XYZ file of C-alpha atoms in Angstrom:
281
model
C 23.192 -32.799 -32.672
C 19.323 -31.444 -32.211
C 18.835 -33.402 -29.845
C 21.653 -32.928 -27.805
C 21.349 -29.356 -28.082
C 17.282 -29.765 -27.258
C 18.328 -31.587 -23.608
C 21.081 -29.049 -22.647
C 18.125 -26.410 -22.210
C 16.691 -28.715 -19.264
C 18.819 -26.520 -16.908
C 17.572 -23.563 -18.469
C 13.928 -24.677 -18.210
C 14.206 -26.167 -14.774
C 16.211 -22.685 -13.085
C 13.025 -20.283 -14.803
C 10.592 -22.834 -13.469
C 12.551 -22.820 -9.764
C 12.643 -18.966 -9.928
C 9.381 -18.134 -11.000
C 7.868 -20.283 -8.455
C 10.149 -18.760 -5.317
C 9.443 -15.132 -6.365
C 5.486 -16.442 -7.229
C 5.312 -17.363 -3.235
C 7.535 -14.806 -1.815
C 5.264 -12.395 -3.615
C 2.137 -13.927 -2.860
C 3.207 -13.879 0.963
C 3.285 -10.263 1.026
C 6.267 -9.861 1.179
C 6.678 -7.564 -1.696
C 5.399 -4.031 -1.479
C 1.148 -3.519 -0.237
C -1.276 -4.096 -3.180
C 1.379 -5.425 -5.926
C -0.936 -8.369 -6.808
C -3.040 -5.289 -8.171
C -1.210 -4.755 -10.858
C 0.603 -8.164 -11.976
C -0.713 -10.738 -14.520
C -2.765 -13.447 -14.106
C -3.623 -11.967 -10.746
C -5.704 -9.028 -12.516
C -7.928 -11.126 -14.474
C -9.353 -12.758 -11.036
C -11.376 -11.388 -8.155
C -9.096 -9.537 -5.367
C -9.650 -12.614 -2.657
C -8.131 -15.008 -5.294
C -5.059 -13.271 -6.232
C -2.739 -14.472 -4.202
C -4.042 -18.220 -4.530
C -3.794 -17.760 -8.197
C -0.419 -17.156 -7.898
C 0.540 -19.822 -5.319
C -1.440 -22.418 -7.627
C 0.809 -20.785 -10.709
C 4.223 -21.497 -8.369
C 2.852 -24.661 -6.930
C 2.304 -26.021 -10.814
C 5.734 -24.770 -11.962
C 7.072 -26.985 -8.822
C 5.742 -30.103 -9.802
C 6.356 -29.584 -13.561
C 9.946 -29.049 -12.478
C 9.925 -32.209 -9.887
C 8.976 -34.212 -12.537
C 11.787 -32.883 -15.273
C 14.265 -33.556 -12.512
C 13.474 -36.673 -11.062
C 11.361 -38.541 -14.086
C 11.918 -38.671 -17.907
C 8.008 -39.102 -18.328
C 6.587 -37.653 -21.228
C 3.812 -36.132 -19.275
C 6.009 -33.603 -17.428
C 7.460 -32.622 -20.487
C 3.901 -32.290 -22.428
C 3.264 -30.168 -19.619
C 5.528 -28.213 -19.853
C 5.545 -27.264 -23.357
C 1.465 -27.022 -22.515
C 2.176 -24.124 -19.290
C 5.015 -22.304 -21.931
C 2.317 -22.096 -24.582
C -0.695 -21.120 -21.923
C 1.633 -18.305 -20.589
C 2.014 -16.943 -24.037
C -1.728 -16.225 -24.465
C -2.276 -15.308 -21.473
C 0.554 -12.359 -21.994
C -0.652 -11.844 -25.258
C -4.275 -11.141 -23.442
C -2.616 -9.074 -20.509
C -1.139 -7.075 -23.184
C -4.772 -6.482 -25.547
C -6.528 -6.363 -21.904
C -4.969 -4.728 -19.578
C -1.942 -3.151 -20.910
C -0.752 -1.172 -17.760
C 0.106 -4.540 -16.290
C 3.227 -6.618 -15.745
C 3.124 -10.407 -16.723
C 4.009 -11.528 -12.946
C 5.878 -14.128 -14.133
C 8.934 -13.740 -11.858
C 6.427 -11.561 -9.379
C 6.774 -8.379 -8.173
C 10.062 -7.803 -9.992
C 7.748 -8.251 -13.181
C 5.681 -5.066 -13.022
C 7.016 -3.358 -16.229
C 3.693 -3.806 -18.352
C 3.920 -6.975 -21.015
C 5.741 -5.667 -24.351
C 7.055 -7.654 -27.022
C 10.495 -8.873 -25.248
C 8.276 -10.849 -22.441
C 6.003 -12.441 -24.970
C 9.357 -13.676 -26.781
C 10.257 -15.176 -24.055
C 7.728 -17.687 -23.259
C 7.522 -18.193 -26.871
C 11.263 -18.968 -27.004
C 10.518 -21.626 -23.567
C 8.231 -23.338 -25.188
C 10.135 -23.876 -28.240
C 12.667 -25.459 -25.842
C 10.374 -27.030 -23.880
C 8.563 -28.776 -27.545
C 12.662 -29.555 -27.998
C 12.821 -31.036 -24.611
C 9.820 -33.678 -25.417
C 11.986 -35.608 -28.417
C 15.395 -35.953 -25.999
C 15.620 -39.856 -24.622
C 13.363 -40.031 -21.776
C 15.491 -40.103 -19.248
C 15.618 -38.575 -15.292
C 16.543 -34.870 -15.945
C 19.609 -35.265 -13.209
C 20.856 -37.816 -15.238
C 21.026 -35.417 -18.241
C 22.235 -32.759 -16.436
C 24.946 -35.109 -15.082
C 26.130 -36.573 -18.504
C 26.211 -32.982 -20.057
C 29.456 -32.020 -22.288
C 31.141 -29.168 -23.465
C 28.927 -29.065 -26.639
C 25.608 -28.853 -24.552
C 27.231 -26.376 -21.594
C 27.846 -23.753 -24.533
C 24.395 -24.982 -25.888
C 22.372 -24.550 -22.479
C 24.434 -20.844 -21.826
C 23.216 -19.639 -25.247
C 19.994 -20.476 -24.012
C 20.319 -18.315 -21.087
C 21.866 -15.506 -22.493
C 19.295 -15.186 -25.120
C 16.111 -15.193 -22.360
C 18.659 -12.712 -20.682
C 18.000 -10.394 -23.720
C 14.088 -11.208 -23.568
C 14.134 -9.865 -19.649
C 12.940 -6.855 -18.627
C 12.939 -8.026 -15.354
C 16.858 -7.677 -15.231
C 16.715 -4.040 -16.393
C 14.144 -3.634 -13.657
C 16.053 -5.418 -10.818
C 19.171 -3.269 -11.879
C 17.715 -0.214 -11.586
C 16.296 -1.472 -7.986
C 20.061 -2.134 -6.954
C 20.705 1.413 -7.841
C 18.398 3.348 -6.161
C 17.006 2.241 -2.600
C 14.690 3.565 -0.246
C 15.935 5.234 2.739
C 15.547 2.526 5.479
C 13.265 5.009 7.358
C 11.356 5.247 4.203
C 11.057 0.967 3.938
C 7.678 -0.905 5.328
C 9.196 -3.219 7.818
C 7.491 -6.018 9.499
C 7.585 -5.494 13.525
C 7.597 -9.241 13.357
C 11.155 -9.151 11.858
C 12.629 -6.708 14.340
C 11.059 -9.044 17.516
C 12.787 -11.438 15.987
C 16.053 -9.634 15.477
C 16.138 -8.658 19.004
C 15.131 -12.281 20.496
C 18.231 -13.607 18.129
C 20.878 -11.024 19.712
C 22.884 -11.018 23.043
C 21.283 -7.762 24.250
C 18.252 -9.881 24.882
C 19.818 -13.178 26.150
C 21.765 -10.796 28.954
C 18.424 -8.855 30.024
C 15.726 -11.569 29.830
C 16.301 -12.292 32.840
C 14.816 -8.830 34.109
C 11.796 -9.516 32.794
C 8.540 -10.256 33.598
C 7.204 -11.272 30.837
C 8.416 -11.879 27.311
C 5.860 -10.419 25.417
C 6.018 -6.460 24.752
C 4.138 -4.353 26.235
C 4.369 -1.600 24.075
C 5.957 -1.230 21.282
C 6.528 1.640 18.046
C 8.549 2.662 15.834
C 11.000 6.214 14.972
C 12.954 6.428 11.736
C 14.750 3.631 11.328
C 14.630 2.144 15.191
C 11.733 -0.069 16.059
C 11.224 0.054 20.025
C 10.085 -2.583 22.576
C 8.972 -2.374 26.131
C 8.689 -4.837 28.540
C 7.713 -4.882 32.211
C 10.219 -6.047 34.227
C 12.653 -5.839 37.686
C 15.999 -3.725 38.338
C 19.257 -4.741 39.501
C 18.318 -3.792 42.961
C 14.005 -5.256 42.631
C 12.552 -2.340 41.681
C 9.819 -2.210 38.833
C 11.118 -0.419 35.963
C 10.194 -1.050 32.427
C 12.979 -2.816 30.209
C 13.111 -0.652 26.793
C 15.152 -2.203 24.031
C 15.742 -0.821 20.755
C 16.580 -2.449 17.133
C 17.894 -0.852 14.327
C 16.483 -1.833 11.110
C 18.770 -2.601 8.799
C 22.200 -4.225 7.877
C 22.109 -8.299 8.254
C 23.574 -7.385 12.130
C 21.403 -5.097 13.654
C 22.422 -3.061 16.068
C 20.193 -3.350 19.581
C 20.295 -1.237 22.854
C 18.481 -0.905 26.316
C 17.758 0.818 28.682
C 15.977 0.234 31.971
C 13.485 3.285 32.598
C 11.201 3.765 36.030
C 7.711 4.065 35.904
C 8.116 7.834 36.290
C 9.594 7.671 32.950
C 13.220 8.371 34.319
C 16.441 6.310 33.320
C 17.156 3.875 36.061
C 20.265 2.070 34.587
C 21.131 3.742 31.007
C 22.653 0.769 28.709
C 23.595 2.701 26.046
C 20.389 3.313 24.376
C 20.067 6.003 21.296
C 21.007 9.066 22.733
C 18.791 11.326 20.277
C 16.380 9.469 20.769
C 14.551 9.397 24.109
C 12.076 6.544 25.253
C 9.669 8.199 25.661
C 8.965 9.526 22.475
C 7.107 7.046 20.604
C 4.766 7.010 23.833
């Protein structure tokens, strides 16, 4: 029975490793809040220029471990997982002692809450789960998963519930969902807005008027990003084609207008009436 319960923790360990790896990659690649690595462990224990590589290296190790757990039954991956969580427990203890102001970074920037007893308890539980997995049959993880019975499913759910109770990130994520900064205050990458523009029907219907597909100017006003292109009007006169991309929503609005070099509209195509196209220039 104990062996059966221990084997049931494989999907729990795999899910935690995958979630941790993805969150660390997202944070290290700069998709999260700027400067967040200076508030997360174990990145704070190394020099500034090594912080992102350290987090990416940790994520790579998690990917290797979960791949080995799922595809093989080799004990090196099971012992490696146990060692990974045991070392993580030691690192969190050191962070709590030396840098009580930083978060564990276990799940990237969402783990910015200072390391407490719950975070330490979670890594201890994960270490115990990993050690239990060492004594299960040496068969690939996918075979264990495909052969799970109801008893093991309940045991896996119990393991998830214990980890949920020990995860302060859940409260942090809930707080972030309750409060979201207004669109005009959120940092948004211009390249992302440009990608949204080029995927729009508005772009496809006007791209033939452009002299070049590279913008000559760009600026942001509140929740709109403007892009200016040199082009030709429908009668052949030189114009500036101005696109406005809304920066929020899954299917953002895209507006366009053509403006002469004297700054006067040549052909208005329902650009925002409340925002003159020359305001940011």
